[in-house]
């Protein structure tokens, strides 16, 4: 994007922030780009440019790719209209250019930012990309603070001594002047100045051929930068430490990777809500799988912002979970059910599974309880599709499983048997992999039935062929499936 000197200077002046950042750095201003030498093509390509706002009011800063889908940068530069950046979707349209040393080239990608996760104790934020970036190696986050006297390299895309909006990545070398609990002080020079446009750019330590980010640029005097008062000669800067944020960064990186969705009246107010079981990946120490249940409650007009209703304290593997929802205890609030893959038995002779229920309190979910487990029977989780409904009409939801040997098994969580066979395909061929089951009281008799959308393949004339079947509950079992709709017949 091009910008005239007058427009750029106006944007810079409006972005000044006065703050006390430590001894010798009173009234410093937000950091911008680095004035230094140009970086060779292909070097430091983990350095990204963030563009914030529409073209008429855009501004830019720098960041570092620390994960295929996450960028580390400065929280201060993500503020909009004077309001600090808050967790969630960006208020202003934000794009991230990744994998380009020269912005005029087409290497790398330009990706939308979809989520911000700022810190409150220092000028640091994580920015989530809409899609993961392939082909660009993220930079490693340091595990130890720099020492006074250490040299740190600072790449950035911002303003230099001679250019308002340079297209090439620049690099300068600074000396560590001081280190405290959250910041690193940097000594600059006539050839090493952090200028407008590099807020959030990484301060890098290089050792034994390895590069790691120890801090992100936050504040600078900007002495000698284009647009700065010629009387300003100071070149010192302050960066926010990230070497001690590894557990937090790892936690953010593992935040919702994927989700499973269910609906129900979880708070019992008569309006349907949405629950999502999210995969949080591994814990920061790599020892546990993590998951959480979030709920979007309804106010009757829209869904409110999600809240966490349960988080796994011990290990919980999202990839082994199949989610469903129903009021299993009949208290008027929808609960959560999860059919969990327990793997193979110790003697390796049986597949094992457990059914967990998470009872709703109206504002959260209680710890999961085992409602059923396969025990001495073999139960293959990979052959199971799960759904919930009140099949026997007792006003408490049951759980049905369409199983891959042609059986629909009813796992009733509100009685002692917990298992009854409701239907068998028998001599009729029924392809489990072509089936998508769902529950509902389709005939209005007070007992939930099961509907299955079935993939019948392709007709002779090349059209996709689907059928909708229903298995009607009698209270004790299910009737044989009947066709309710056929896409071929219209």
Coordinates of C-alpha atoms in Angstrom, one line a residue:
X1 CA 0.0 0.0 0.0
X2 CA 1.4 3.4 -0.9
X3 CA 1.1 6.4 1.4
X4 CA 2.1 10.0 0.9
X5 CA 4.5 11.7 3.2
X6 CA 1.8 14.0 4.5
X7 CA -0.7 11.2 5.1
X8 CA 1.9 9.0 6.8
X9 CA 3.1 11.8 9.0
X10 CA -0.4 12.6 10.1
X11 CA -1.1 8.9 10.9
X12 CA 2.2 8.8 12.9
X13 CA 1.5 11.9 14.8
X14 CA -2.0 10.7 15.8
X15 CA -0.6 7.5 17.1
X16 CA 1.8 9.1 19.7
X17 CA 1.5 7.7 23.2
X18 CA 3.2 9.3 26.2
X19 CA 4.2 6.8 28.9
X20 CA 6.9 6.2 31.5
X21 CA 8.8 3.1 30.7
X22 CA 11.8 3.2 33.0
X23 CA 14.8 5.2 33.9
X24 CA 16.0 7.3 31.0
X25 CA 13.0 6.6 28.8
X26 CA 10.4 9.1 29.8
X27 CA 7.6 10.1 27.3
X28 CA 8.6 7.3 24.9
X29 CA 6.3 6.7 21.9
X30 CA 5.0 3.5 20.2
X31 CA 7.7 1.6 18.3
X32 CA 7.7 1.4 14.5
X33 CA 9.9 -0.2 11.9
X34 CA 13.6 -0.8 12.2
X35 CA 16.1 1.5 10.5
X36 CA 19.0 -0.8 9.4
X37 CA 20.2 -3.0 6.5
X38 CA 17.9 -4.8 4.2
X39 CA 17.4 -8.5 4.8
X40 CA 18.3 -11.0 2.0
X41 CA 15.4 -12.8 0.3
X42 CA 14.4 -15.9 2.2
X43 CA 15.9 -14.8 5.5
X44 CA 13.8 -14.3 8.7
X45 CA 10.6 -15.1 6.7
X46 CA 8.8 -15.8 10.0
X47 CA 8.7 -12.0 10.4
X48 CA 5.2 -10.9 9.4
X49 CA 3.5 -7.6 8.6
X50 CA 0.1 -6.9 10.2
X51 CA -2.2 -4.4 8.4
X52 CA -5.0 -3.0 10.5
X53 CA -8.1 -1.2 9.4
X54 CA -9.5 -0.2 6.0
X55 CA -7.3 1.3 3.3
X56 CA -8.3 4.9 4.1
X57 CA -7.3 4.4 7.8
X58 CA -4.8 1.6 7.8
X59 CA -1.8 1.2 9.9
X60 CA 0.8 -1.5 10.2
X61 CA 3.0 -3.3 12.7
X62 CA 5.3 -6.3 12.7
X63 CA 5.1 -9.7 14.4
X64 CA 6.6 -13.1 14.4
X65 CA 5.1 -16.4 13.4
X66 CA 5.4 -18.8 16.3
X67 CA 3.0 -21.5 15.1
X68 CA 1.5 -22.3 11.8
X69 CA -1.6 -20.5 12.9
X70 CA -0.4 -18.0 15.5
X71 CA 1.6 -14.7 15.4
X72 CA 3.3 -13.0 18.4
X73 CA 3.1 -9.2 18.4
X74 CA 2.5 -6.1 20.6
X75 CA -0.9 -5.7 22.1
X76 CA -0.7 -1.8 22.0
X77 CA -0.7 -1.7 18.3
X78 CA -3.9 -3.7 18.1
X79 CA -5.9 -1.0 20.0
X80 CA -8.7 0.6 18.0
X81 CA -10.1 4.1 18.6
X82 CA -8.1 4.4 21.8
X83 CA -9.6 1.2 23.3
X84 CA -7.1 -1.5 24.3
X85 CA -7.2 -4.8 22.3
X86 CA -9.5 -7.3 23.9
X87 CA -9.7 -11.1 23.6
X88 CA -11.8 -12.3 20.7
X89 CA -12.2 -11.3 17.0
X90 CA -10.4 -8.2 15.9
X91 CA -12.6 -5.0 16.0
X92 CA -10.9 -3.7 12.8
X93 CA -10.2 -5.8 9.7
X94 CA -6.7 -7.2 10.2
X95 CA -4.6 -9.1 7.6
X96 CA -1.2 -10.7 8.1
X97 CA 1.4 -11.0 5.3
X98 CA 3.6 -14.1 6.0
X99 CA 6.7 -15.5 4.3
X100 CA 7.8 -12.4 2.3
X101 CA 11.1 -10.6 2.7
X102 CA 10.0 -8.3 -0.2
X103 CA 6.3 -7.2 0.0
X104 CA 6.1 -6.7 -3.7
X105 CA 6.6 -10.4 -4.4
X106 CA 4.0 -13.1 -4.3
X107 CA 5.8 -15.6 -2.1
X108 CA 4.1 -16.6 1.2
X109 CA 0.5 -15.7 1.9
X110 CA -1.8 -12.9 3.1
X111 CA -4.1 -14.3 5.7
X112 CA -6.9 -12.7 7.7
X113 CA -6.6 -12.5 11.5
X114 CA -9.6 -14.0 13.3
X115 CA -8.7 -13.9 17.0
X116 CA -6.7 -11.8 19.4
X117 CA -5.4 -13.0 22.8
X118 CA -3.7 -10.1 24.6
X119 CA -1.7 -10.2 27.9
X120 CA -2.6 -7.8 30.7
X121 CA 0.8 -7.7 32.4
X122 CA 2.9 -6.5 29.4
X123 CA 2.6 -5.3 25.8
X124 CA 2.2 -8.8 24.2
X125 CA -0.6 -10.4 22.2
X126 CA -1.1 -13.6 20.2
X127 CA -3.0 -13.3 16.8
X128 CA -4.7 -16.3 15.3
X129 CA -4.7 -16.7 11.5
X130 CA -7.8 -17.8 9.6
X131 CA -5.8 -20.7 8.0
X132 CA -2.5 -22.3 9.0
X133 CA 0.5 -21.2 6.9
X134 CA 2.5 -24.0 5.3
X135 CA 6.1 -23.7 4.0
X136 CA 7.2 -21.1 6.6
X137 CA 9.0 -22.3 9.7
X138 CA 7.9 -20.6 12.9
X139 CA 10.5 -19.0 15.1
X140 CA 11.3 -20.7 18.4
X141 CA 10.4 -18.8 21.6
X142 CA 13.3 -18.5 24.0
X143 CA 13.3 -20.2 27.4
X144 CA 15.8 -17.8 29.1
X145 CA 16.1 -14.1 29.3
X146 CA 18.9 -12.2 27.6
X147 CA 21.7 -10.9 29.7
X148 CA 23.0 -7.3 29.8
X149 CA 25.4 -6.9 26.9
X150 CA 23.8 -9.5 24.7
X151 CA 23.2 -8.6 21.1
X152 CA 19.7 -8.9 19.8
X153 CA 18.6 -8.6 16.2
X154 CA 15.3 -6.8 15.4
X155 CA 13.7 -7.3 11.9
X156 CA 10.8 -5.1 10.9
X157 CA 8.7 -3.7 8.0
X158 CA 8.2 -0.2 9.3
X159 CA 9.6 3.2 8.5
X160 CA 13.3 3.8 8.1
X161 CA 15.4 7.0 8.0
X162 CA 14.5 7.6 4.4
X163 CA 11.3 5.7 3.6
X164 CA 7.8 6.1 5.0
X165 CA 6.5 2.6 3.9
X166 CA 9.3 0.4 2.8
X167 CA 8.6 -2.8 0.9
X168 CA 11.6 -4.8 2.2
X169 CA 12.3 -6.3 5.6
X170 CA 15.0 -4.4 7.5
X171 CA 17.3 -5.6 10.3
X172 CA 19.2 -3.8 13.0
X173 CA 21.4 -5.0 15.9
X174 CA 20.9 -3.8 19.4
X175 CA 22.7 -4.3 22.7
X176 CA 20.7 -5.4 25.8
X177 CA 20.9 -2.6 28.3
X178 CA 18.7 -3.9 31.1
X179 CA 16.3 -6.7 32.0
X180 CA 13.5 -6.7 34.5
X181 CA 10.5 -9.0 35.2
X182 CA 8.6 -8.0 32.0
X183 CA 10.8 -5.9 29.8
X184 CA 14.1 -5.7 28.1
X185 CA 15.9 -2.3 27.5
X186 CA 17.7 -1.9 24.3
X187 CA 20.6 0.4 23.4
X188 CA 20.4 1.6 19.8
X189 CA 22.8 3.6 17.7
X190 CA 22.8 5.8 14.6
X191 CA 22.5 2.6 12.5
X192 CA 20.1 0.8 14.9
X193 CA 16.8 2.5 15.5
X194 CA 13.3 1.1 16.0
X195 CA 10.9 3.3 14.1
X196 CA 7.2 3.6 13.4
X197 CA 5.7 0.4 12.1
X198 CA 7.6 -2.3 14.0
X199 CA 5.6 -2.5 17.2
X200 CA 5.5 -6.2 18.0
X201 CA 8.5 -7.1 15.8
X202 CA 10.7 -9.8 17.4
X203 CA 13.9 -9.2 19.3
X204 CA 16.0 -12.2 18.3
X205 CA 18.9 -14.0 19.9
X206 CA 21.1 -16.0 17.6
X207 CA 23.4 -18.7 19.1
X208 CA 25.1 -21.7 17.5
X209 CA 23.1 -21.1 14.3
X210 CA 19.7 -21.1 16.1
X211 CA 17.4 -18.2 16.2
X212 CA 14.9 -17.5 19.0
X213 CA 12.6 -14.7 20.0
X214 CA 13.3 -13.3 23.5
X215 CA 11.0 -10.2 23.3
X216 CA 8.7 -8.1 21.1
X217 CA 9.3 -4.4 20.4
X218 CA 7.1 -2.1 22.4
X219 CA 8.4 1.5 22.8
X220 CA 11.2 3.6 21.2
X221 CA 12.4 7.2 21.2
X222 CA 12.7 6.9 17.4
X223 CA 15.7 9.3 17.1
X224 CA 16.7 9.6 13.4
X225 CA 13.6 8.0 12.0
X226 CA 11.8 9.7 9.1
X227 CA 9.1 12.0 10.6
X228 CA 10.7 12.3 14.0
X229 CA 11.8 15.7 15.2
X230 CA 15.4 16.3 14.1
X231 CA 16.3 17.4 17.7
X232 CA 15.4 13.9 19.0
X233 CA 18.7 12.0 19.1
X234 CA 17.8 9.2 21.5
X235 CA 17.7 5.7 19.9
X236 CA 17.0 3.5 23.0
X237 CA 13.9 1.2 23.0
X238 CA 12.0 -1.1 25.3
X239 CA 10.7 -4.5 24.4
X240 CA 8.4 -6.8 26.2
X241 CA 9.9 -10.1 27.4
X242 CA 8.4 -13.4 26.1
X243 CA 11.0 -15.9 27.2
X244 CA 9.1 -16.4 30.4
X245 CA 5.8 -16.7 28.6
X246 CA 6.4 -20.1 27.1
X247 CA 3.6 -21.9 29.1
X248 CA 1.1 -19.2 28.1
X249 CA 2.1 -19.2 24.5
X250 CA 1.9 -23.0 24.4
X251 CA -1.5 -22.8 26.0
X252 CA -2.8 -20.3 23.5
X253 CA -1.4 -22.3 20.6
X254 CA -3.4 -25.3 21.8
X255 CA -6.7 -23.4 22.2
X256 CA -9.6 -24.7 20.3
X257 CA -8.2 -26.6 17.4
X258 CA -11.5 -28.2 16.5
X259 CA -15.0 -28.7 18.0
X260 CA -18.0 -30.9 18.2
X261 CA -21.4 -29.2 18.5
X262 CA -24.6 -30.1 20.3
X263 CA -27.8 -28.1 21.2
X264 CA -30.2 -28.1 24.1
X265 CA -31.6 -25.9 26.9
X266 CA -28.5 -26.1 29.0
X267 CA -29.5 -23.3 31.5
X268 CA -33.1 -24.4 31.7
X269 CA -34.7 -21.1 30.7
X270 CA -36.9 -22.6 28.0
X271 CA -34.6 -21.4 25.1
X272 CA -32.3 -23.6 23.2
X273 CA -28.5 -23.0 23.5
X274 CA -25.4 -24.3 21.8
X275 CA -22.6 -26.3 23.4
X276 CA -19.2 -27.0 21.8
X277 CA -16.7 -29.6 23.0
X278 CA -13.3 -28.1 22.0
X279 CA -10.0 -29.8 21.5
X280 CA -7.3 -27.9 23.4
X281 CA -4.5 -30.3 22.3
X282 CA -1.6 -31.1 24.6
X283 CA -0.8 -29.3 27.9
X284 CA 2.3 -27.1 27.9
X285 CA 4.3 -29.9 29.5
X286 CA 3.1 -32.3 26.8
X287 CA 1.8 -34.8 29.4
X288 CA -2.0 -34.4 29.1
X289 CA -4.6 -34.1 26.4
X290 CA -7.0 -31.2 27.1
X291 CA -10.6 -30.4 26.3
X292 CA -13.3 -28.0 27.3
X293 CA -17.0 -27.5 27.0
X294 CA -18.2 -24.0 26.0
X295 CA -21.8 -22.9 26.0
X296 CA -23.5 -20.1 23.9
X297 CA -26.7 -19.4 25.8
X298 CA -29.7 -17.8 24.1
X299 CA -31.4 -14.6 25.2
X300 CA -34.3 -15.2 22.8
X301 CA -33.0 -12.9 20.1
X302 CA -29.4 -14.0 19.7
X303 CA -26.7 -16.2 21.3
X304 CA -24.6 -14.6 23.9
X305 CA -20.8 -14.8 23.9
X306 CA -19.6 -18.2 24.9
X307 CA -18.5 -19.2 28.4
X308 CA -16.5 -22.1 29.6
X309 CA -18.7 -24.6 31.5
X310 CA -16.2 -27.3 32.0
X311 CA -12.4 -27.8 31.5
X312 CA -10.6 -31.1 31.8
X313 CA -8.5 -31.3 34.9
X314 CA -7.0 -34.7 34.1
X315 CA -6.3 -35.9 30.6
X316 CA -9.2 -35.9 28.2
X317 CA -8.7 -36.8 24.5
X318 CA -11.0 -35.0 22.2
X319 CA -10.2 -37.3 19.4
X320 CA -11.7 -40.2 21.4
X321 CA -15.0 -38.4 22.1
X322 CA -18.4 -38.5 20.5
X323 CA -20.7 -35.7 21.7
X324 CA -24.5 -35.7 22.3
X325 CA -26.9 -33.9 24.5
X326 CA -30.1 -34.6 26.4
X327 CA -31.8 -34.1 29.8
X328 CA -30.8 -37.4 31.2
X329 CA -31.9 -36.7 34.8
X330 CA -35.2 -35.0 33.9
X331 CA -34.5 -31.8 35.8
X332 CA -35.4 -29.5 32.9
X333 CA -31.8 -28.7 32.0
X334 CA -30.0 -30.4 29.1
X335 CA -26.9 -32.4 30.0
X336 CA -24.0 -33.6 27.9
X337 CA -23.2 -37.2 27.0
X338 CA -19.9 -38.4 25.6
X339 CA -19.2 -41.9 24.2
X340 CA -15.5 -42.3 24.9
X341 CA -13.0 -44.6 23.2
X342 CA -11.2 -46.4 26.0
X343 CA -8.9 -48.3 23.6
X344 CA -8.1 -52.0 23.9
X345 CA -8.4 -54.1 27.0
X346 CA -5.2 -55.1 28.9
X347 CA -5.3 -58.6 27.3
X348 CA -5.8 -56.9 23.8
X349 CA -8.8 -59.1 23.2
X350 CA -11.6 -56.5 23.3
X351 CA -12.3 -52.9 22.3
X352 CA -13.5 -50.8 25.2
X353 CA -15.8 -47.8 25.5
X354 CA -17.4 -45.7 28.2
X355 CA -20.4 -43.4 28.3
X356 CA -19.8 -40.2 30.4
X357 CA -22.6 -37.8 31.3
X358 CA -22.0 -34.1 32.4
X359 CA -25.0 -33.0 34.4
X360 CA -25.9 -29.3 33.9
X361 CA -26.2 -27.0 36.9
X362 CA -27.7 -24.2 34.8
X363 CA -24.4 -22.3 34.7
X364 CA -21.9 -25.1 34.3
X365 CA -21.4 -28.8 33.9
X366 CA -20.5 -31.1 36.8
X367 CA -17.5 -33.4 36.5
X368 CA -18.2 -36.3 34.1
X369 CA -19.7 -39.4 35.6
X370 CA -19.4 -42.9 34.0
X371 CA -23.0 -43.9 33.1
X372 CA -22.1 -47.1 31.3
X373 CA -19.0 -49.0 30.3
X374 CA -18.5 -51.9 28.0
X375 CA -16.9 -54.1 30.7
X376 CA -16.3 -57.7 29.6
X377 CA -18.2 -57.0 26.3
X378 CA -16.3 -55.7 23.3
X379 CA -17.5 -52.4 22.0
X380 CA -15.8 -50.7 19.1
X381 CA -16.1 -46.9 19.4
X382 CA -15.1 -46.5 15.8
X383 CA -18.2 -48.4 14.8
X384 CA -20.6 -46.1 16.8
X385 CA -22.7 -43.1 15.9
X386 CA -24.4 -41.5 18.9
X387 CA -27.7 -39.6 19.3
X388 CA -30.0 -38.7 22.2
X389 CA -33.8 -38.7 22.8
X390 CA -36.5 -39.9 25.2
X391 CA -37.2 -43.2 23.5
X392 CA -39.3 -44.7 26.2
X393 CA -41.3 -41.6 27.1
X394 CA -40.4 -41.3 30.7
X395 CA -39.3 -37.6 30.4
X396 CA -35.6 -38.5 30.8
X397 CA -33.4 -38.6 27.7
X398 CA -31.8 -41.8 26.6
X399 CA -28.8 -42.4 24.3
X400 CA -29.0 -44.4 21.1
X401 CA -26.1 -45.7 19.2
X402 CA -26.2 -46.9 15.5
X403 CA -23.6 -49.6 15.5
X404 CA -21.7 -50.9 12.5
X405 CA -22.9 -54.4 12.5
X406 CA -26.4 -53.2 11.6
X407 CA -27.7 -52.9 15.2
X408 CA -29.2 -49.8 16.9
X409 CA -28.4 -50.1 20.6
X410 CA -30.3 -48.1 23.2
X411 CA -28.1 -47.1 26.1
X412 CA -30.6 -45.8 28.6
X413 CA -28.8 -43.7 31.1
X414 CA -31.8 -43.5 33.5
X415 CA -32.3 -47.1 34.4
X416 CA -30.1 -49.9 35.7
X417 CA -29.9 -52.0 32.5
X418 CA -28.2 -49.3 30.5
X419 CA -28.3 -51.5 27.4
X420 CA -31.1 -52.9 25.2
X421 CA -31.1 -53.9 21.6
X422 CA -33.8 -51.9 19.8
X423 CA -33.4 -52.9 16.1
X424 CA -31.3 -55.2 13.9
X425 CA -31.1 -54.9 10.2
X426 CA -31.4 -58.7 9.8
X427 CA -31.5 -59.9 6.2
X428 CA -31.8 -56.4 4.9
X429 CA -28.5 -54.8 3.9
X430 CA -27.8 -51.5 5.7
X431 CA -24.5 -49.6 5.3
X432 CA -23.6 -47.9 8.6
X433 CA -21.0 -45.7 6.8
X434 CA -23.8 -44.3 4.6
X435 CA -26.0 -43.3 7.6
X436 CA -26.4 -40.1 9.6
X437 CA -28.8 -40.6 12.6
X438 CA -30.7 -38.0 14.6
X439 CA -33.4 -38.2 17.2
X440 CA -36.8 -36.4 17.6
X441 CA -40.4 -37.2 18.4
X442 CA -41.5 -37.2 14.8
X443 CA -45.0 -38.6 15.4
X444 CA -45.8 -36.5 18.5
X445 CA -46.6 -39.5 20.8
X446 CA -44.2 -38.4 23.6
X447 CA -41.5 -40.8 22.7
X448 CA -38.4 -39.9 20.6
X449 CA -37.8 -41.7 17.3
X450 CA -34.7 -42.0 15.2
X451 CA -34.3 -40.6 11.7
X452 CA -31.5 -41.7 9.4
X453 CA -30.4 -39.8 6.3
X454 CA -29.0 -42.5 4.1
X455 CA -26.7 -42.2 1.2
X456 CA -28.0 -44.4 -1.6
X457 CA -25.1 -43.6 -3.9
X458 CA -25.7 -42.4 -7.5
X459 CA -28.6 -43.1 -9.8
X460 CA -28.1 -44.5 -13.3
X461 CA -28.4 -41.0 -14.8
X462 CA -25.7 -39.7 -12.5
X463 CA -27.8 -37.9 -9.8
X464 CA -27.0 -38.1 -6.0
X465 CA -29.5 -40.4 -4.3
X466 CA -30.5 -40.0 -0.7
X467 CA -33.3 -41.4 1.5
X468 CA -34.7 -40.3 4.8
X469 CA -35.7 -43.3 7.0
X470 CA -37.4 -43.3 10.4
X471 CA -37.4 -45.9 13.1
X472 CA -40.4 -45.2 15.3
X473 CA -40.2 -45.9 19.1
X474 CA -42.8 -48.2 20.7
X475 CA -41.4 -47.4 24.2
X476 CA -39.6 -50.7 24.4
X477 CA -38.0 -51.0 20.9
X478 CA -37.9 -49.5 17.5
X479 CA -40.1 -50.4 14.5
X480 CA -38.4 -51.4 11.2
X481 CA -37.2 -48.4 9.3
X482 CA -39.6 -46.7 6.9
X483 CA -38.8 -44.4 4.1
X484 CA -40.2 -40.9 4.7
X485 CA -38.5 -39.1 1.7
X486 CA -36.6 -40.1 -1.4
X487 CA -34.5 -37.6 -3.3
X488 CA -34.9 -39.6 -6.5
X489 CA -38.7 -39.2 -6.3
X490 CA -38.6 -35.6 -5.3

